[in-house]
Amino acid sequence: MAAMNDHTIDMDRLFARAKGVIPGGVSSPVRAFGSVGGTPVFVAEAKGAHVFDVNGRDYVDLVCSWGPALLGHAHPQVVEAVQRAAAKGLSFGAPTSAEVELAELIRSRVPVAEQVRFVSTGTEATMTALRLARGATGRDKIVKFAGLYHGHSDALLAAAGSGLATQGLPGSAGVTRAAAGDTIVVDYNDVDALERVFAEAGDEIACVIVEAVPCNMGVVPPADGFNAAIRRITEQHGALMIVDEVLTGFRVGPGGWLGIEQGYTPDLVTFGKVVGGGMPLAALGGRAEIMQLLAPVGPVYQAGTLSGNPLATAAGIATLQLADADVYAHVDRISAELQGLVDDALTSAGVPHVVQHASNLFSVFFRDEPVRNYADAQAQDTAAFGRFFHSMLAQGVALPPSAFEAWFVSLAHDDHAVSRIADALPAAARAAATK
Ligand SMILES: *Cc1c(COP(=O)(O)O)cnc(C)c1O
């Protein structure tokens, strides 16, 4: 690295300053590098496949804002759409034709989303989906799977109780036992456990919520027929199935995971990340008869001052219009190349690992057995990941700063970006191998 001069910003000092005014120095915990150690990169700018830190140093980015940047950062047509919208006003608190257009675009790609309600974050989308499921069924309990993430609403921050518990425990300080107690936490990919929970409490369960493909403990594809089994069991017991596509929607393919893994139809589906094109926008959609239970037509209350914001809908529309079959083919190809390169580098260095993927989303677990659930994901060498991560970062490649995250590529990741990553991998793999 170049010697520091008067104009260089010392990121350690900036991080210290940040920690003085912002808890942990960050607006969302994983950004703090807590699980890999060190000082996070303070980003000043991003363009295409690259992010630039406050000193102008460039990194090939495999975070892509945790998913939204499917087209690459600051895609000119998306930026132009937002600028055009901004010139016409930042927020109206009134309906817009852009909301209608974006809802129709979503429905054309994900037919189960017969109707769509816009919100600002994935957290709101899943929280609202739960309330809707409870309103529709008149039941209190919900089922989620261990290690799957659906945002930070209280009911979804529940941890597994012991044994066959049909009561979850608070997964965070500040979540009441009452809020967590209506959440049942089941091991992922375990149909028998789900059957047992429904046998015991089926008539109290409003819904099962599941990530279309779990990506928030690393990428753990559903076992063959697992999602279909959730559908069958929920239907038998009069409960709803909510598929959370906040991360996978419009990223793994034009219709999300539901467009790839056919054969079952959920009642509700949630979107975020790509659907907002990098702006704060998320959505829930589903069968019209259920969606019609939302206020103002139905009794389930939900609202938002900035919901359907005109800048966010402009970014979402531009992104979905540009995200055609060629975009997904490109992202799939780059992803497959990177998976092969990472696998080769770690194999050459003798590092136990397994690369798992679902379409173009992939992650690397530092253990040699396949990962099927959260317990498996936790049984990996996170210290090896930390060494790997820091070597990549020092060589100008920004990976997600945790072993429990998917890696993201975009339309802007070209052969040049791939070769920069390829060049960095051998040393990073050796670092991972060196205790
Ligand atoms: C990111 C994510 C959320 C939460 O979305 P936010 O916009 O961060 O609130 C919910 N579900 C899944 C599957 C996610 O990946």
GROMACS .gro file of C-alpha atoms and ligand atoms in nm:
model
  450
    1MET     CA    1   0.000   0.000   0.000
    2ALA     CA    2   0.108   0.354  -0.066
    3ALA     CA    3   0.258   0.537   0.229
    4MET     CA    4   0.008   0.748   0.418
    5ASN     CA    5   0.021   1.113   0.322
    6ASP     CA    6  -0.162   1.414   0.458
    7HIS     CA    7  -0.467   1.337   0.250
    8THR     CA    8  -0.498   0.976   0.354
    9ILE     CA    9  -0.786   0.900   0.585
   10ASP     CA   10  -0.682   0.662   0.861
   11MET     CA   11  -0.969   0.410   0.869
   12ASP     CA   12  -0.878   0.293   1.220
   13ARG     CA   13  -0.930   0.647   1.342
   14LEU     CA   14  -1.247   0.683   1.140
   15PHE     CA   15  -1.378   0.359   1.289
   16ALA     CA   16  -1.293   0.486   1.639
   17ARG     CA   17  -1.481   0.808   1.564
   18ALA     CA   18  -1.773   0.606   1.426
   19LYS     CA   19  -1.786   0.397   1.743
   20GLY     CA   20  -1.809   0.719   1.944
   21VAL     CA   21  -2.138   0.818   1.785
   22ILE     CA   22  -2.283   0.495   1.641
   23PRO     CA   23  -2.307   0.168   1.840
   24GLY     CA   24  -2.027  -0.050   1.708
   25GLY     CA   25  -1.961   0.215   1.445
   26VAL     CA   26  -2.212   0.060   1.204
   27SER     CA   27  -2.575   0.082   1.100
   28SER     CA   28  -2.610  -0.298   1.070
   29PRO     CA   29  -2.403  -0.545   1.277
   30VAL     CA   30  -2.229  -0.765   1.016
   31ARG     CA   31  -2.061  -0.458   0.866
   32ALA     CA   32  -1.847  -0.423   1.180
   33PHE     CA   33  -1.615  -0.717   1.086
   34GLY     CA   34  -1.697  -0.872   1.425
   35SER     CA   35  -1.651  -1.228   1.305
   36VAL     CA   36  -1.332  -1.169   1.103
   37GLY     CA   37  -1.172  -0.901   1.320
   38GLY     CA   38  -1.007  -0.580   1.211
   39THR     CA   39  -1.135  -0.250   1.082
   40PRO     CA   40  -1.415  -0.243   0.826
   41VAL     CA   41  -1.357  -0.077   0.491
   42PHE     CA   42  -1.533   0.260   0.482
   43VAL     CA   43  -1.676   0.284   0.135
   44ALA     CA   44  -1.689   0.615  -0.049
   45GLU     CA   45  -1.807   0.503  -0.389
   46ALA     CA   46  -1.907   0.198  -0.590
   47LYS     CA   47  -1.917   0.143  -0.963
   48GLY     CA   48  -1.983  -0.177  -1.154
   49ALA     CA   49  -1.805  -0.469  -0.987
   50HIS     CA   50  -1.596  -0.242  -0.766
   51VAL     CA   51  -1.617  -0.056  -0.440
   52PHE     CA   52  -1.374   0.224  -0.352
   53ASP     CA   53  -1.275   0.308   0.002
   54VAL     CA   54  -1.237   0.658   0.146
   55ASN     CA   55  -0.878   0.665   0.015
   56GLY     CA   56  -0.979   0.570  -0.338
   57ARG     CA   57  -0.845   0.214  -0.311
   58ASP     CA   58  -1.043  -0.021  -0.532
   59TYR     CA   59  -1.173  -0.365  -0.440
   60VAL     CA   60  -1.350  -0.624  -0.653
   61ASP     CA   61  -1.677  -0.652  -0.463
   62LEU     CA   62  -1.841  -0.986  -0.387
   63VAL     CA   63  -2.095  -0.836  -0.147
   64CYS     CA   64  -2.300  -0.634  -0.399
   65SER     CA   65  -2.475  -0.455  -0.112
   66TRP     CA   66  -2.576  -0.805   0.014
   67GLY     CA   67  -2.765  -0.874  -0.305
   68PRO     CA   68  -2.938  -0.571  -0.453
   69ALA     CA   69  -2.662  -0.480  -0.703
   70LEU     CA   70  -2.758  -0.751  -0.955
   71LEU     CA   71  -2.667  -0.518  -1.243
   72GLY     CA   72  -2.351  -0.393  -1.072
   73HIS     CA   73  -2.315  -0.078  -0.866
   74ALA     CA   74  -2.448   0.250  -1.002
   75HIS     CA   75  -2.578   0.107  -1.328
   76PRO     CA   76  -2.619   0.419  -1.546
   77GLN     CA   77  -2.980   0.348  -1.643
   78VAL     CA   78  -3.084   0.281  -1.284
   79VAL     CA   79  -2.908   0.595  -1.161
   80GLU     CA   80  -3.070   0.797  -1.437
   81ALA     CA   81  -3.416   0.661  -1.348
   82VAL     CA   82  -3.363   0.764  -0.986
   83GLN     CA   83  -3.234   1.109  -1.083
   84ARG     CA   84  -3.534   1.165  -1.308
   85ALA     CA   85  -3.768   1.059  -1.028
   86ALA     CA   86  -3.585   1.275  -0.773
   87ALA     CA   87  -3.632   1.585  -0.985
   88LYS     CA   88  -4.007   1.529  -0.962
   89GLY     CA   89  -4.022   1.508  -0.585
   90LEU     CA   90  -3.880   1.281  -0.317
   91SER     CA   91  -4.197   1.153  -0.152
   92PHE     CA   92  -4.566   1.225  -0.192
   93GLY     CA   93  -4.760   1.018   0.057
   94ALA     CA   94  -5.007   0.946  -0.223
   95PRO     CA   95  -5.048   0.666  -0.478
   96THR     CA   96  -4.829   0.669  -0.791
   97SER     CA   97  -4.847   0.496  -1.126
   98ALA     CA   98  -4.493   0.366  -1.066
   99GLU     CA   99  -4.623   0.147  -0.783
  100VAL     CA  100  -4.882  -0.003  -1.018
  101GLU     CA  101  -4.615  -0.065  -1.280
  102LEU     CA  102  -4.374  -0.229  -1.036
  103ALA     CA  103  -4.649  -0.447  -0.886
  104GLU     CA  104  -4.747  -0.562  -1.235
  105LEU     CA  105  -4.383  -0.636  -1.319
  106ILE     CA  106  -4.351  -0.848  -1.004
  107ARG     CA  107  -4.674  -1.036  -1.075
  108SER     CA  108  -4.566  -1.107  -1.433
  109ARG     CA  109  -4.254  -1.281  -1.301
  110VAL     CA  110  -4.397  -1.438  -0.985
  111PRO     CA  111  -4.760  -1.526  -1.059
  112VAL     CA  112  -4.839  -1.625  -0.699
  113ALA     CA  113  -4.797  -1.255  -0.616
  114GLU     CA  114  -5.145  -1.176  -0.747
  115GLN     CA  115  -5.142  -0.865  -0.531
  116VAL     CA  116  -4.846  -0.678  -0.387
  117ARG     CA  117  -4.799  -0.444  -0.091
  118PHE     CA  118  -4.484  -0.227  -0.087
  119VAL     CA  119  -4.283  -0.161   0.228
  120SER     CA  120  -3.932  -0.026   0.283
  121THR     CA  121  -3.737  -0.323   0.424
  122GLY     CA  122  -3.737  -0.701   0.412
  123THR     CA  123  -3.796  -0.697   0.787
  124GLU     CA  124  -4.127  -0.519   0.734
  125ALA     CA  125  -4.224  -0.755   0.454
  126THR     CA  126  -4.184  -1.070   0.663
  127MET     CA  127  -4.329  -0.907   0.976
  128THR     CA  128  -4.637  -0.808   0.776
  129ALA     CA  129  -4.661  -1.154   0.619
  130LEU     CA  130  -4.675  -1.308   0.968
  131ARG     CA  131  -4.944  -1.066   1.082
  132LEU     CA  132  -5.141  -1.141   0.769
  133ALA     CA  133  -5.110  -1.518   0.822
  134ARG     CA  134  -5.228  -1.478   1.181
  135GLY     CA  135  -5.515  -1.256   1.069
  136ALA     CA  136  -5.615  -1.500   0.796
  137THR     CA  137  -5.610  -1.811   1.017
  138GLY     CA  138  -5.702  -1.670   1.358
  139ARG     CA  139  -5.407  -1.866   1.501
  140ASP     CA  140  -5.110  -1.737   1.702
  141LYS     CA  141  -4.815  -1.969   1.650
  142ILE     CA  142  -4.566  -1.953   1.366
  143VAL     CA  143  -4.293  -2.194   1.259
  144LYS     CA  144  -3.947  -2.092   1.143
  145PHE     CA  145  -3.627  -2.289   1.086
  146ALA     CA  146  -3.304  -2.261   1.287
  147GLY     CA  147  -3.038  -2.051   1.117
  148LEU     CA  148  -3.274  -1.893   0.865
  149TYR     CA  149  -3.299  -1.514   0.872
  150HIS     CA  150  -3.611  -1.314   0.801
  151GLY     CA  151  -3.517  -0.972   0.935
  152HIS     CA  152  -3.521  -0.845   1.292
  153SER     CA  153  -3.885  -0.835   1.403
  154ASP     CA  154  -3.937  -0.979   1.751
  155ALA     CA  155  -4.124  -1.298   1.657
  156LEU     CA  156  -3.852  -1.389   1.407
  157LEU     CA  157  -3.567  -1.337   1.652
  158ALA     CA  158  -3.653  -1.658   1.835
  159ALA     CA  159  -3.414  -1.940   1.913
  160ALA     CA  160  -3.490  -2.309   1.939
  161GLY     CA  161  -3.619  -2.432   2.272
  162SER     CA  162  -3.500  -2.769   2.401
  163GLY     CA  163  -3.601  -3.096   2.240
  164LEU     CA  164  -3.942  -3.100   2.080
  165ALA     CA  165  -4.033  -2.758   2.218
  166THR     CA  166  -4.330  -2.588   2.060
  167GLN     CA  167  -4.217  -2.263   2.226
  168GLY     CA  168  -3.921  -2.060   2.108
  169LEU     CA  169  -3.689  -1.866   2.336
  170PRO     CA  170  -3.590  -1.502   2.286
  171GLY     CA  171  -3.309  -1.490   2.027
  172SER     CA  172  -3.204  -1.140   2.135
  173ALA     CA  173  -3.213  -0.932   2.447
  174GLY     CA  174  -3.524  -0.719   2.439
  175VAL     CA  175  -3.743  -0.986   2.279
  176THR     CA  176  -4.005  -1.089   2.533
  177ARG     CA  177  -4.073  -1.451   2.620
  178ALA     CA  178  -4.428  -1.388   2.501
  179ALA     CA  179  -4.314  -1.268   2.157
  180ALA     CA  180  -4.073  -1.559   2.113
  181GLY     CA  181  -4.305  -1.810   2.279
  182ASP     CA  182  -4.541  -1.818   1.982
  183THR     CA  183  -4.253  -1.904   1.749
  184ILE     CA  184  -4.163  -2.270   1.702
  185VAL     CA  185  -3.810  -2.326   1.573
  186VAL     CA  186  -3.744  -2.645   1.374
  187ASP     CA  187  -3.423  -2.782   1.219
  188TYR     CA  188  -3.396  -2.706   0.849
  189ASN     CA  189  -3.435  -2.992   0.601
  190ASP     CA  190  -3.601  -3.208   0.869
  191VAL     CA  191  -3.946  -3.312   0.745
  192ASP     CA  192  -4.002  -3.549   1.039
  193ALA     CA  193  -3.947  -3.272   1.292
  194LEU     CA  194  -4.193  -3.052   1.107
  195GLU     CA  195  -4.450  -3.335   1.100
  196ARG     CA  196  -4.408  -3.385   1.476
  197VAL     CA  197  -4.457  -3.015   1.551
  198PHE     CA  198  -4.776  -3.011   1.345
  199ALA     CA  199  -4.899  -3.334   1.502
  200GLU     CA  200  -4.865  -3.169   1.840
  201ALA     CA  201  -4.980  -2.813   1.774
  202GLY     CA  202  -5.112  -2.808   1.418
  203ASP     CA  203  -5.439  -2.634   1.497
  204GLU     CA  204  -5.254  -2.344   1.664
  205ILE     CA  205  -5.006  -2.279   1.382
  206ALA     CA  206  -5.079  -1.987   1.150
  207CYS     CA  207  -4.790  -2.038   0.910
  208VAL     CA  208  -4.449  -2.174   0.826
  209ILE     CA  209  -4.198  -1.918   0.701
  210VAL     CA  210  -3.895  -2.040   0.508
  211GLU     CA  211  -3.621  -1.883   0.297
  212ALA     CA  212  -3.676  -2.008  -0.059
  213VAL     CA  213  -3.314  -2.120  -0.034
  214PRO     CA  214  -3.145  -2.047   0.297
  215CYS     CA  215  -2.858  -1.806   0.230
  216ASN     CA  216  -2.814  -1.641   0.568
  217MET     CA  217  -2.617  -1.927   0.725
  218GLY     CA  218  -2.425  -1.971   0.401
  219VAL     CA  219  -2.604  -2.128   0.105
  220VAL     CA  220  -2.792  -2.443   0.208
  221PRO     CA  221  -3.013  -2.572  -0.073
  222PRO     CA  222  -3.336  -2.741   0.028
  223ALA     CA  223  -3.320  -3.121   0.012
  224ASP     CA  224  -3.524  -3.262  -0.275
  225GLY     CA  225  -3.890  -3.216  -0.195
  226PHE     CA  226  -3.838  -3.023   0.129
  227ASN     CA  227  -4.024  -2.710   0.020
  228ALA     CA  228  -4.299  -2.926  -0.131
  229ALA     CA  229  -4.327  -3.112   0.200
  230ILE     CA  230  -4.375  -2.781   0.383
  231ARG     CA  231  -4.655  -2.704   0.138
  232ARG     CA  232  -4.820  -3.044   0.191
  233ILE     CA  233  -4.802  -3.029   0.571
  234THR     CA  234  -4.924  -2.669   0.600
  235GLU     CA  235  -5.213  -2.742   0.367
  236GLN     CA  236  -5.314  -3.051   0.569
  237HIS     CA  237  -5.332  -2.841   0.883
  238GLY     CA  238  -5.488  -2.524   0.742
  239ALA     CA  239  -5.172  -2.318   0.791
  240LEU     CA  240  -5.018  -2.080   0.538
  241MET     CA  241  -4.679  -2.116   0.372
  242ILE     CA  242  -4.469  -1.801   0.343
  243VAL     CA  243  -4.169  -1.821   0.111
  244ASP     CA  244  -3.914  -1.550   0.192
  245GLU     CA  245  -3.748  -1.448  -0.134
  246VAL     CA  246  -3.604  -1.123   0.004
  247LEU     CA  247  -3.257  -1.243  -0.089
  248THR     CA  248  -3.325  -1.488  -0.373
  249GLY     CA  249  -3.607  -1.300  -0.548
  250PHE     CA  250  -3.505  -1.171  -0.894
  251ARG     CA  251  -3.146  -1.274  -0.816
  252VAL     CA  252  -3.129  -1.650  -0.867
  253GLY     CA  253  -3.341  -1.614  -1.180
  254PRO     CA  254  -3.609  -1.392  -1.338
  255GLY     CA  255  -3.883  -1.541  -1.118
  256GLY     CA  256  -3.665  -1.604  -0.813
  257TRP     CA  257  -3.635  -1.951  -0.664
  258LEU     CA  258  -4.008  -2.014  -0.717
  259GLY     CA  259  -3.941  -1.980  -1.089
  260ILE     CA  260  -3.674  -2.250  -1.071
  261GLU     CA  261  -3.803  -2.507  -0.822
  262GLN     CA  262  -4.154  -2.568  -0.947
  263GLY     CA  263  -4.422  -2.799  -0.815
  264TYR     CA  264  -4.559  -2.618  -0.510
  265THR     CA  265  -4.728  -2.284  -0.456
  266PRO     CA  266  -4.693  -2.084  -0.136
  267ASP     CA  267  -4.966  -1.852  -0.008
  268LEU     CA  268  -4.741  -1.552   0.048
  269VAL     CA  269  -4.400  -1.448  -0.079
  270THR     CA  270  -4.171  -1.168   0.038
  271PHE     CA  271  -3.925  -0.964  -0.169
  272GLY     CA  272  -3.651  -0.713  -0.093
  273LYS     CA  273  -3.293  -0.644  -0.199
  274VAL     CA  274  -3.296  -0.672  -0.586
  275VAL     CA  275  -3.659  -0.556  -0.612
  276GLY     CA  276  -3.551  -0.213  -0.483
  277GLY     CA  277  -3.248  -0.191  -0.710
  278GLY     CA  278  -3.036  -0.061  -0.419
  279MET     CA  279  -3.300   0.171  -0.275
  280PRO     CA  280  -3.502   0.098   0.042
  281LEU     CA  281  -3.792  -0.098  -0.102
  282ALA     CA  282  -3.936  -0.440  -0.026
  283ALA     CA  283  -4.270  -0.606  -0.083
  284LEU     CA  284  -4.498  -0.889   0.007
  285GLY     CA  285  -4.727  -1.057  -0.238
  286GLY     CA  286  -4.962  -1.348  -0.249
  287ARG     CA  287  -5.303  -1.483  -0.326
  288ALA     CA  288  -5.547  -1.197  -0.375
  289GLU     CA  289  -5.797  -1.340  -0.125
  290ILE     CA  290  -5.531  -1.325   0.149
  291MET     CA  291  -5.376  -0.994   0.042
  292GLN     CA  292  -5.727  -0.842   0.050
  293LEU     CA  293  -5.724  -0.889   0.428
  294LEU     CA  294  -5.476  -0.599   0.450
  295ALA     CA  295  -5.599  -0.250   0.538
  296PRO     CA  296  -5.771  -0.056   0.393
  297VAL     CA  297  -5.985  -0.339   0.247
  298GLY     CA  298  -5.938  -0.588   0.530
  299PRO     CA  299  -5.891  -0.597   0.906
  300VAL     CA  300  -5.511  -0.654   0.917
  301TYR     CA  301  -5.347  -0.316   0.972
  302GLN     CA  302  -5.027  -0.220   0.791
  303ALA     CA  303  -4.897   0.119   0.673
  304GLY     CA  304  -4.584   0.320   0.591
  305THR     CA  305  -4.506   0.689   0.533
  306LEU     CA  306  -4.232   0.613   0.280
  307SER     CA  307  -4.379   0.288   0.142
  308GLY     CA  308  -4.373   0.277  -0.238
  309ASN     CA  309  -4.135   0.573  -0.239
  310PRO     CA  310  -4.101   0.719  -0.592
  311LEU     CA  311  -3.719   0.702  -0.602
  312ALA     CA  312  -3.725   0.343  -0.481
  313THR     CA  313  -3.995   0.232  -0.724
  314ALA     CA  314  -3.801   0.400  -1.007
  315ALA     CA  315  -3.488   0.202  -0.916
  316GLY     CA  316  -3.690  -0.120  -0.885
  317ILE     CA  317  -3.863  -0.079  -1.220
  318ALA     CA  318  -3.539   0.006  -1.401
  319THR     CA  319  -3.364  -0.291  -1.242
  320LEU     CA  320  -3.634  -0.545  -1.324
  321GLN     CA  321  -3.669  -0.412  -1.679
  322LEU     CA  322  -3.296  -0.454  -1.737
  323ALA     CA  323  -3.270  -0.794  -1.564
  324ASP     CA  324  -3.340  -1.011  -1.867
  325ALA     CA  325  -3.235  -1.368  -1.949
  326ASP     CA  326  -2.891  -1.250  -2.068
  327VAL     CA  327  -2.822  -1.089  -1.731
  328TYR     CA  328  -2.899  -1.411  -1.544
  329ALA     CA  329  -2.698  -1.618  -1.792
  330HIS     CA  330  -2.398  -1.392  -1.735
  331VAL     CA  331  -2.427  -1.395  -1.356
  332ASP     CA  332  -2.470  -1.775  -1.361
  333ARG     CA  333  -2.155  -1.817  -1.573
  334ILE     CA  334  -1.939  -1.587  -1.360
  335SER     CA  335  -2.066  -1.752  -1.044
  336ALA     CA  336  -1.985  -2.102  -1.176
  337GLU     CA  337  -1.634  -1.989  -1.275
  338LEU     CA  338  -1.569  -1.841  -0.931
  339GLN     CA  339  -1.702  -2.152  -0.756
  340GLY     CA  340  -1.456  -2.363  -0.955
  341LEU     CA  341  -1.165  -2.127  -0.886
  342VAL     CA  342  -1.229  -2.114  -0.511
  343ASP     CA  343  -1.269  -2.491  -0.495
  344ASP     CA  344  -0.941  -2.546  -0.685
  345ALA     CA  345  -0.744  -2.299  -0.474
  346LEU     CA  346  -0.863  -2.444  -0.143
  347THR     CA  347  -0.807  -2.800  -0.265
  348SER     CA  348  -0.451  -2.716  -0.375
  349ALA     CA  349  -0.376  -2.567  -0.035
  350GLY     CA  350  -0.528  -2.867   0.145
  351VAL     CA  351  -0.797  -2.664   0.318
  352PRO     CA  352  -1.109  -2.862   0.416
  353HIS     CA  353  -1.402  -2.693   0.247
  354VAL     CA  354  -1.728  -2.741   0.065
  355VAL     CA  355  -1.870  -2.500  -0.193
  356GLN     CA  356  -2.251  -2.500  -0.197
  357HIS     CA  357  -2.471  -2.317  -0.440
  358ALA     CA  358  -2.827  -2.252  -0.544
  359SER     CA  359  -2.832  -2.117  -0.896
  360ASN     CA  360  -2.582  -1.826  -0.895
  361LEU     CA  361  -2.573  -1.784  -0.517
  362PHE     CA  362  -2.291  -1.971  -0.350
  363SER     CA  363  -2.085  -1.983  -0.037
  364VAL     CA  364  -1.786  -2.168   0.099
  365PHE     CA  365  -1.801  -2.363   0.422
  366PHE     CA  366  -1.466  -2.435   0.586
  367ARG     CA  367  -1.540  -2.800   0.668
  368ASP     CA  368  -1.535  -3.110   0.451
  369GLU     CA  369  -1.890  -3.240   0.497
  370PRO     CA  370  -2.194  -3.102   0.315
  371VAL     CA  371  -2.400  -2.855   0.518
  372ARG     CA  372  -2.771  -2.937   0.550
  373ASN     CA  373  -2.872  -2.730   0.854
  374TYR     CA  374  -2.756  -2.471   1.105
  375ALA     CA  375  -2.569  -2.715   1.329
  376ASP     CA  376  -2.367  -2.827   1.026
  377ALA     CA  377  -2.297  -2.465   0.928
  378GLN     CA  378  -2.174  -2.384   1.277
  379ALA     CA  379  -1.934  -2.680   1.271
  380GLN     CA  380  -1.688  -2.506   1.040
  381ASP     CA  381  -1.348  -2.347   1.092
  382THR     CA  382  -1.445  -1.980   1.110
  383ALA     CA  383  -1.088  -1.884   1.201
  384ALA     CA  384  -0.969  -2.028   0.867
  385PHE     CA  385  -1.234  -1.817   0.695
  386GLY     CA  386  -1.107  -1.509   0.881
  387ARG     CA  387  -0.751  -1.564   0.751
  388PHE     CA  388  -0.882  -1.629   0.399
  389PHE     CA  389  -1.100  -1.318   0.414
  390HIS     CA  390  -0.821  -1.086   0.527
  391SER     CA  391  -0.578  -1.214   0.265
  392MET     CA  392  -0.839  -1.152  -0.007
  393LEU     CA  393  -0.910  -0.805   0.129
  394ALA     CA  394  -0.540  -0.716   0.143
  395GLN     CA  395  -0.522  -0.821  -0.222
  396GLY     CA  396  -0.818  -0.602  -0.317
  397VAL     CA  397  -1.110  -0.845  -0.311
  398ALA     CA  398  -1.397  -0.771  -0.073
  399LEU     CA  399  -1.580  -1.085   0.042
  400PRO     CA  400  -1.875  -1.083   0.281
  401PRO     CA  401  -1.709  -1.045   0.625
  402SER     CA  402  -1.855  -1.364   0.773
  403ALA     CA  403  -1.835  -1.735   0.701
  404PHE     CA  404  -2.216  -1.752   0.718
  405GLU     CA  405  -2.300  -1.545   0.411
  406ALA     CA  406  -2.358  -1.597   0.042
  407TRP     CA  407  -2.117  -1.440  -0.206
  408PHE     CA  408  -2.273  -1.217  -0.470
  409VAL     CA  409  -2.174  -1.144  -0.829
  410SER     CA  410  -2.333  -0.910  -1.081
  411LEU     CA  411  -2.369  -0.828  -1.447
  412ALA     CA  412  -2.065  -0.601  -1.405
  413HIS     CA  413  -1.837  -0.885  -1.295
  414ASP     CA  414  -1.640  -0.947  -1.614
  415ASP     CA  415  -1.342  -1.163  -1.701
  416HIS     CA  416  -1.109  -0.893  -1.568
  417ALA     CA  417  -1.278  -0.903  -1.227
  418VAL     CA  418  -1.265  -1.283  -1.232
  419SER     CA  419  -0.894  -1.284  -1.309
  420ARG     CA  420  -0.824  -1.041  -1.023
  421ILE     CA  421  -1.007  -1.278  -0.790
  422ALA     CA  422  -0.826  -1.578  -0.940
  423ASP     CA  423  -0.490  -1.408  -0.880
  424ALA     CA  424  -0.573  -1.346  -0.513
  425LEU     CA  425  -0.705  -1.695  -0.434
  426PRO     CA  426  -0.386  -1.904  -0.401
  427ALA     CA  427  -0.231  -1.681  -0.132
  428ALA     CA  428  -0.564  -1.657   0.051
  429ALA     CA  429  -0.602  -2.036   0.045
  430ARG     CA  430  -0.249  -2.072   0.184
  431ALA     CA  431  -0.337  -1.821   0.458
  432ALA     CA  432  -0.643  -2.026   0.544
  433ALA     CA  433  -0.423  -2.337   0.566
  434THR     CA  434  -0.169  -2.170   0.796
  435LYS     CA  435  -0.273  -2.174   1.161
  436LIG     C1  436  -3.199  -0.949   0.408
  436LIG     C2  437  -3.308  -1.042   0.441
  436LIG     C3  438  -3.422  -1.003   0.515
  436LIG     C4  439  -3.431  -0.868   0.582
  436LIG     O1  440  -3.433  -0.763   0.492
  436LIG     P1  441  -3.391  -0.616   0.542
  436LIG     O2  442  -3.419  -0.530   0.423
  436LIG     O3  443  -3.248  -0.623   0.581
  436LIG     O4  444  -3.479  -0.584   0.659
  436LIG     C5  445  -3.527  -1.091   0.528
  436LIG     N1  446  -3.520  -1.214   0.475
  436LIG     C6  447  -3.413  -1.256   0.407
  436LIG     C7  448  -3.414  -1.394   0.347
  436LIG     C8  449  -3.303  -1.173   0.388
  436LIG     O5  450  -3.196  -1.218   0.323
   0.00000   0.00000   0.00000
